[in-house]
Coordinates of C-alpha atoms (C1' of nucleotides) in Angstrom, one line a residue:
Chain O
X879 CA -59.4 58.9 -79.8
X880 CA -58.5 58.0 -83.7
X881 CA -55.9 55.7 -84.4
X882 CA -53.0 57.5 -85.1
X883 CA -53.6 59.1 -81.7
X884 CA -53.6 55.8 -80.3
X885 CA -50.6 55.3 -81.6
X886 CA -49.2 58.2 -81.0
X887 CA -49.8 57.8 -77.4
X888 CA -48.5 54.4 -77.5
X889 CA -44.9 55.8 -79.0
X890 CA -44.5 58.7 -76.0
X891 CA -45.3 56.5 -73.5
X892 CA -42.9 53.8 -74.8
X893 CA -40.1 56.0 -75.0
X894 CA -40.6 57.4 -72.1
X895 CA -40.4 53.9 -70.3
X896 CA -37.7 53.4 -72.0
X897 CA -35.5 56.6 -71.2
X898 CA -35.9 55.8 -67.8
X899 CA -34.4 52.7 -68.0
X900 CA -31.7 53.6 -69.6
X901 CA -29.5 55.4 -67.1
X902 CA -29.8 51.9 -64.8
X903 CA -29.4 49.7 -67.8
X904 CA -26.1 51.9 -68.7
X905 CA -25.1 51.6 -65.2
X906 CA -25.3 48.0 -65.5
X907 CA -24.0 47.5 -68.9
X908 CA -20.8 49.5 -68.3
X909 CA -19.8 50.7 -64.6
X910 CA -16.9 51.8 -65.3
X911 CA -18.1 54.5 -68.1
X912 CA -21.3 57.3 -67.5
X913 CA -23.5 57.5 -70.3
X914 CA -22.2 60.7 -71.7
X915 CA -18.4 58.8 -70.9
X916 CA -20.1 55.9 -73.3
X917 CA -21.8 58.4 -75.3
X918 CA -18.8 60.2 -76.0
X919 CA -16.5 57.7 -76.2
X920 CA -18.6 55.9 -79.3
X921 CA -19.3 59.2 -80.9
X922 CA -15.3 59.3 -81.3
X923 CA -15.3 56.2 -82.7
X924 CA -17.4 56.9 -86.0
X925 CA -16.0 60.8 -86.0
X926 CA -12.6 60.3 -85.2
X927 CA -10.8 63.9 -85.1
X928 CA -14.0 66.0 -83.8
X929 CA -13.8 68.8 -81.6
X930 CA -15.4 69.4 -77.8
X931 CA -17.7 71.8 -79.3
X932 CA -18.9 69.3 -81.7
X933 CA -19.9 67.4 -78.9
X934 CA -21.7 69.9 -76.9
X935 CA -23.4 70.8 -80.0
X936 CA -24.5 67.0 -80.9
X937 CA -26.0 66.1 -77.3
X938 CA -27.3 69.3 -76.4
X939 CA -24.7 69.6 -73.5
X940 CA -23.1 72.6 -71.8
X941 CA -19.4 73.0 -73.6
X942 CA -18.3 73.1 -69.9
X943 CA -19.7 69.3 -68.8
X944 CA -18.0 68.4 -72.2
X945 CA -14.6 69.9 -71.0
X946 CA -15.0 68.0 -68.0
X947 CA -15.7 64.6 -69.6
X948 CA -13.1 65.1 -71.9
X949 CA -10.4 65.7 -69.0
X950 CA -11.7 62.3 -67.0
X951 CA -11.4 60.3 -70.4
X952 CA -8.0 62.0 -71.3
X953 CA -6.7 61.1 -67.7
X954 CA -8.3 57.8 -67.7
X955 CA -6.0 56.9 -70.9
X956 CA -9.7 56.5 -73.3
X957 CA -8.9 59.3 -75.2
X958 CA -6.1 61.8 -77.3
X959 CA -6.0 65.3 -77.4
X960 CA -4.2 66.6 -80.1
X961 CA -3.9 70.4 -81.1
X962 CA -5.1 71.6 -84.5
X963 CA -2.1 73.1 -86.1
X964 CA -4.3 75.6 -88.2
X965 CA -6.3 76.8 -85.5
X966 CA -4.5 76.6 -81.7
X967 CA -8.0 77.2 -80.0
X968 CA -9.6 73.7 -81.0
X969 CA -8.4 70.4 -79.6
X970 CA -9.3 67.4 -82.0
X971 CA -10.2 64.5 -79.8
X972 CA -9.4 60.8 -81.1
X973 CA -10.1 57.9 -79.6
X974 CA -6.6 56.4 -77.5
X975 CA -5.9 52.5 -77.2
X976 CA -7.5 52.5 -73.6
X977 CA -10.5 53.8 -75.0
X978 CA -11.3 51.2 -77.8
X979 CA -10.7 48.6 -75.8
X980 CA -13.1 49.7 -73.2
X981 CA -15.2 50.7 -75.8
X982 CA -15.5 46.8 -77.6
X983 CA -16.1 45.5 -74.0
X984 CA -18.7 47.8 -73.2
X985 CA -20.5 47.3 -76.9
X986 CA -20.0 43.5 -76.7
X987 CA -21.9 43.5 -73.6
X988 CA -24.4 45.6 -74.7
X989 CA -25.2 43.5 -77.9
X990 CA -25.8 40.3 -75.7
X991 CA -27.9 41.9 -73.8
X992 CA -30.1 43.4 -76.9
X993 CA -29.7 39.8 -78.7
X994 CA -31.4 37.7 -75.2
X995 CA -34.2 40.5 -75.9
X996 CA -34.6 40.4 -79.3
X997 CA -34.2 36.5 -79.9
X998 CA -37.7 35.8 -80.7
X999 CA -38.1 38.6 -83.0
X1000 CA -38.9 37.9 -86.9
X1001 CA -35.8 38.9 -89.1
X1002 CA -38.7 40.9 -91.2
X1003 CA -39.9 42.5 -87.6
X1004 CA -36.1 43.3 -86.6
X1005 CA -35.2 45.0 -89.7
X1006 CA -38.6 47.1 -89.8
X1007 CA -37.4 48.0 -85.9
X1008 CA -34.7 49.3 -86.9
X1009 CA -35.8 51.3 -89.9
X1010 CA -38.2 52.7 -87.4
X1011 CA -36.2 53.6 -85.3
X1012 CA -33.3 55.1 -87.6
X1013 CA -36.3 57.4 -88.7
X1014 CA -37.7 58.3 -86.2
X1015 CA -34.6 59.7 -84.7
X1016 CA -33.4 61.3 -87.9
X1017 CA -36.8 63.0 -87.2
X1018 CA -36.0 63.7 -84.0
X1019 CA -32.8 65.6 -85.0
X1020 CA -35.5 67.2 -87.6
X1021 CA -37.7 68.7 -85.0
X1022 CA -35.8 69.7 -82.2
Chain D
X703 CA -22.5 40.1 -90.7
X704 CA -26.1 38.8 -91.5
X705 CA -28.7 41.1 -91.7
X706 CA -29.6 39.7 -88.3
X707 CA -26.6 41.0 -86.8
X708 CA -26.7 44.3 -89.1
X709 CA -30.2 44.6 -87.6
X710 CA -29.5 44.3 -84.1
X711 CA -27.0 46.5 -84.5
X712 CA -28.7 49.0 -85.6
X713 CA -31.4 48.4 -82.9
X714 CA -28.8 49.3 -80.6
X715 CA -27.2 52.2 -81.9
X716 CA -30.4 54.0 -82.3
X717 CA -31.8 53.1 -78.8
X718 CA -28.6 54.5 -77.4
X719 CA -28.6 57.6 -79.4
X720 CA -32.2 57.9 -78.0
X721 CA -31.2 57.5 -74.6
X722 CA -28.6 60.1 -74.9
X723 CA -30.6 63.1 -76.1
X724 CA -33.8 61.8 -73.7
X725 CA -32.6 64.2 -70.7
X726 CA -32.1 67.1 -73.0
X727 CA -35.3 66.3 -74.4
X728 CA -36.6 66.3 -71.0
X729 CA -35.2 69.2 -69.7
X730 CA -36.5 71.3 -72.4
X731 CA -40.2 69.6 -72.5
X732 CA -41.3 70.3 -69.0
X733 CA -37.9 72.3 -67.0
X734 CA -40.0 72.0 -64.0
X735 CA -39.6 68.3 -63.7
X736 CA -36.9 66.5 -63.2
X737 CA -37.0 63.2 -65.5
X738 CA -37.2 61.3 -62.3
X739 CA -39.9 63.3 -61.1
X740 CA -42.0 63.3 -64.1
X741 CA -41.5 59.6 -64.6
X742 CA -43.0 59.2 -60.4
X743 CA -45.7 60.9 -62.0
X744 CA -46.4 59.1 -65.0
X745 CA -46.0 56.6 -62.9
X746 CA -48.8 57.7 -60.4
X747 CA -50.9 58.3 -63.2
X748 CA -51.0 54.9 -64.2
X749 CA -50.7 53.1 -61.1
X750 CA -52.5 55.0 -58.2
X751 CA -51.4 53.8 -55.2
X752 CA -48.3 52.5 -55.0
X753 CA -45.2 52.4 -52.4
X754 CA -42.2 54.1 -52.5
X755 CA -40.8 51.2 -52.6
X756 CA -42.1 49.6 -55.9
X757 CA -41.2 52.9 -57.7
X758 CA -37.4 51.9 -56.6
X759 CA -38.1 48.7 -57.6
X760 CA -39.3 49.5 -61.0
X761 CA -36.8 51.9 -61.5
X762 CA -33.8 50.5 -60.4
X763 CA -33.6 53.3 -58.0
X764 CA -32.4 53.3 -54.8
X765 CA -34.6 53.7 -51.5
X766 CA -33.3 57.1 -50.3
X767 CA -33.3 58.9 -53.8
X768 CA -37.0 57.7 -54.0
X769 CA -37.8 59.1 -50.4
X770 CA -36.1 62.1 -51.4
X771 CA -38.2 62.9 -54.8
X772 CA -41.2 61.7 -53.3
X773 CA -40.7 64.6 -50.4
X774 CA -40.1 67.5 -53.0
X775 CA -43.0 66.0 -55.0
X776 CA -45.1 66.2 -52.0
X777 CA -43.8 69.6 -51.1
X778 CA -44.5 70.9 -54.4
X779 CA -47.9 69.9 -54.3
X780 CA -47.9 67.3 -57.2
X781 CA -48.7 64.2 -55.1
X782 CA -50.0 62.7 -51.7
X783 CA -49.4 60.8 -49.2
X784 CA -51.8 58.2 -47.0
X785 CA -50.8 55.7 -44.5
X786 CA -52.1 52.4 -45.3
X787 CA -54.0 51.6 -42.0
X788 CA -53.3 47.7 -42.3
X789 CA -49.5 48.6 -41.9
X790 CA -48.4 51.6 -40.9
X791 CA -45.2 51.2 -42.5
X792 CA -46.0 51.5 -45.8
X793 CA -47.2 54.8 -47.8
X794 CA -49.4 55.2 -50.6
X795 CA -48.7 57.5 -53.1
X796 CA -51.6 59.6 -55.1
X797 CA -51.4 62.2 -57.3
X798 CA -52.5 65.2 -56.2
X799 CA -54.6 68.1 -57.9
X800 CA -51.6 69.8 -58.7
X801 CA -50.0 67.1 -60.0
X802 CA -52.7 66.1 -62.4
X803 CA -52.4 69.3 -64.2
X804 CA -48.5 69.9 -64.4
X805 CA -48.5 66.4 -65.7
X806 CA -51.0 67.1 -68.1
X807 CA -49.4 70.2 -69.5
X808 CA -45.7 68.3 -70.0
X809 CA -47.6 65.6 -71.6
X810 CA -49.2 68.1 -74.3
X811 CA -45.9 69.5 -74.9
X812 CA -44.3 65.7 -75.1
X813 CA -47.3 64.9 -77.9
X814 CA -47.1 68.2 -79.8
X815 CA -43.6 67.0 -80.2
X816 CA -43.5 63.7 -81.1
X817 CA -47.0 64.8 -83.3
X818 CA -44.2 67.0 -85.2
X819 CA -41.6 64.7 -85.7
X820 CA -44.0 61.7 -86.8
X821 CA -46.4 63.7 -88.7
X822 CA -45.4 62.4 -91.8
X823 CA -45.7 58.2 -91.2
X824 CA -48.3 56.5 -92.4
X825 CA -50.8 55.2 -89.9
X826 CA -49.6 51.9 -90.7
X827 CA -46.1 52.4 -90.1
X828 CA -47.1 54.3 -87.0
X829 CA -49.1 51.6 -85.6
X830 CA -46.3 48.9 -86.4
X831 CA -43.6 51.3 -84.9
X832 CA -45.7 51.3 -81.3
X833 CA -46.5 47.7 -81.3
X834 CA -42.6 47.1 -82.1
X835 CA -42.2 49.4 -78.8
X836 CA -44.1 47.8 -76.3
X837 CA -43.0 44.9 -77.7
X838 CA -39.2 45.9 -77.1
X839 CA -40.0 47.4 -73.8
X840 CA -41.7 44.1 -72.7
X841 CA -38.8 42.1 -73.7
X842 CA -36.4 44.4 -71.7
X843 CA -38.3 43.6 -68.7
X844 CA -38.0 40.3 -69.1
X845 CA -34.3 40.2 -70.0
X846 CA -32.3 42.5 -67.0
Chain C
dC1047 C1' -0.9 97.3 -87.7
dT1048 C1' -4.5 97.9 -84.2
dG1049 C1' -8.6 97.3 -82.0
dA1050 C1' -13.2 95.1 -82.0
dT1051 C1' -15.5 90.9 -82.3
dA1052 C1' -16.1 85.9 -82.4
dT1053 C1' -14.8 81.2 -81.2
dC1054 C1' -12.9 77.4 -78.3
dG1055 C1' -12.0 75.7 -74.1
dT1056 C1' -11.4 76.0 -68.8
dT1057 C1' -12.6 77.2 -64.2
dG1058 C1' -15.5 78.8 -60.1
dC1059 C1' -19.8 78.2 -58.2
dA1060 C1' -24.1 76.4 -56.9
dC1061 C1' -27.3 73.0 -57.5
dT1062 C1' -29.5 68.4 -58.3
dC1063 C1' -29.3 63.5 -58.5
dT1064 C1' -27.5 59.5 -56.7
dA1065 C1' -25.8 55.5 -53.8
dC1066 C1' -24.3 53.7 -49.5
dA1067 C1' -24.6 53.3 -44.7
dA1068 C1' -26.8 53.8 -40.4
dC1069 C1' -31.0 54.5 -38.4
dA1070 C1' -36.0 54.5 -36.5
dC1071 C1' -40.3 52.3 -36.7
dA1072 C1' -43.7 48.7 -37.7
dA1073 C1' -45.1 43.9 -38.7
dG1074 C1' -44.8 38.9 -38.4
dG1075 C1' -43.0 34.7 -36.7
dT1076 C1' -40.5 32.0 -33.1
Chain E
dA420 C1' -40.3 39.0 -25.3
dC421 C1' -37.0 38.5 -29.1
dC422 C1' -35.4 38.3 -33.6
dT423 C1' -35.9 39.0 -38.5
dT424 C1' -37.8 41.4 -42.2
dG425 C1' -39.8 45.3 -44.6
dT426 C1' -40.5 50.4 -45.2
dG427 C1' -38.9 54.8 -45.2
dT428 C1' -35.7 58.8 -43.5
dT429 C1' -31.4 61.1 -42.8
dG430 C1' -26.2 61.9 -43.0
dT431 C1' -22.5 61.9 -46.1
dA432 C1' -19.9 61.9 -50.1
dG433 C1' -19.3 62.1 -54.9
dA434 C1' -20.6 62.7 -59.9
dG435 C1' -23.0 65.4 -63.3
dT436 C1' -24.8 69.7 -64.9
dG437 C1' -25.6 74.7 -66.3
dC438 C1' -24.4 79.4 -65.9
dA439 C1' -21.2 83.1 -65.8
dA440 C1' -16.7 84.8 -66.1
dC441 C1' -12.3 84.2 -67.9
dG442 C1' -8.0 83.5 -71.0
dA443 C1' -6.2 82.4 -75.4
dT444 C1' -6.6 82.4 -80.2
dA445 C1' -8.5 83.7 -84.7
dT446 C1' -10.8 86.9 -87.9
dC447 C1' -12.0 91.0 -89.8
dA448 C1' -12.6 96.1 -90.4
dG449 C1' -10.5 100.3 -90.5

DNA sequence: CTGATATCGTTGCACTCTACAACACAAGGT
DNA sequence: ACCTTGTGTTGTAGAGTGCAACGATATCAG
């Protein structure tokens, strides 16, 4: 096996072990919210105003789970539905007060978490993590 | 915020965004298996032998949703099970014939995959990027 | 204007995954 | 023999999901 196939291997078989932690580590990190609650809830906070559709289209998810979700958050006070004057069919979702204050808890507890694991990393290691892994999902989006 | 904290916060967003897309991913690199089934198996593959019980363990799973996977596994066909004859409580999971090859096949369609969307990083990158994984991954284990 | 088509979201339905609780069975220690 | 612990199964309930059918709105061709 050559290198890069070593490596290769190395990457799948990381990910994977790490995709199957994260549904536990969410349920831990956040109780109260689902991943796709979470998972929607932070997509709202960088695109304020977007529409279910957008959603379903961004996480590969049925439009009809993202209704669903929508109505729990909605009833749960985390988010606003407001109608889009120019176009009655879409509802543009923005986050509600609930929401980001659920949402800073939820974040805050997630960040100590990643800090206790990543104390003992290099700054120069950290910031080359995270390049990797901003590319490697922005190839990911590439090659679906 | 220092580029330690810009760092780590990028660390997280990206892992998250990965975790969100890793069932879809899943569902459309082997439909047959569940993500919880195809992680038993992995896990099998590696670790021949086990107990139900360590797979809920490592998992974070509980007992019952374990005993239920393994039984649709084992009626599948994908894996066996032997009594351990120095105490008959226990089980010992094995892969089976079946369950070599189906895990095979999703594996080749996981590599071609992540073979596309990596094809362009340099070995050395690639390399750094897996050691930066396990690393992670070991670190998350550590810090629950 | 009218009808056909497309888009956005909801609902009915069936299914899987999951946890919790109660249980049966085996092992080990007192 | 009894009690405690460990392993796995089953009953039950609830959340999440996709597919199909639907209603409402928008857009466009004629």
């Amino acid at each position: 096996m050559s290198a890069r196939e070593s490596s290769l291997d190395t990457v799948q078989r990381e990910l994977t072990a790490f995709a199957r932690r994260a549904r536990a580590t969410a349920a831990r990190m956040h109780p109260e919210l689902s991943l796709v609650a979470y998972t929607i809830l932070a997509h709202l906070e960088e695109q304020q105003g977007c529409r279910a559709t957008d959603l379903a289209a961004h996480y590969l998810l049925d439009k009809s789970t993202v209704s669903r979700q929508v109505a729990s958050l909605e009833k749960l006070g985390f988010i606003e539905r407001r109608v889009d004057e120019s176009d009655h069919r879409v509802q543009v979702l923005h986050l509600a007060p609930g929401g980001i204050e659920i949402l800073a808890a939820a974040r805050t507890r997630r960040q100590e978490s990643i800090q206790a694991r990543l104390a003992a990393w290099d700054p120069e290691d950290l910031e080359r993590f995270a390049r990797y892994l901003v590319r490697y999902n922005a190839d990911a989006a590439d090659h679906p």
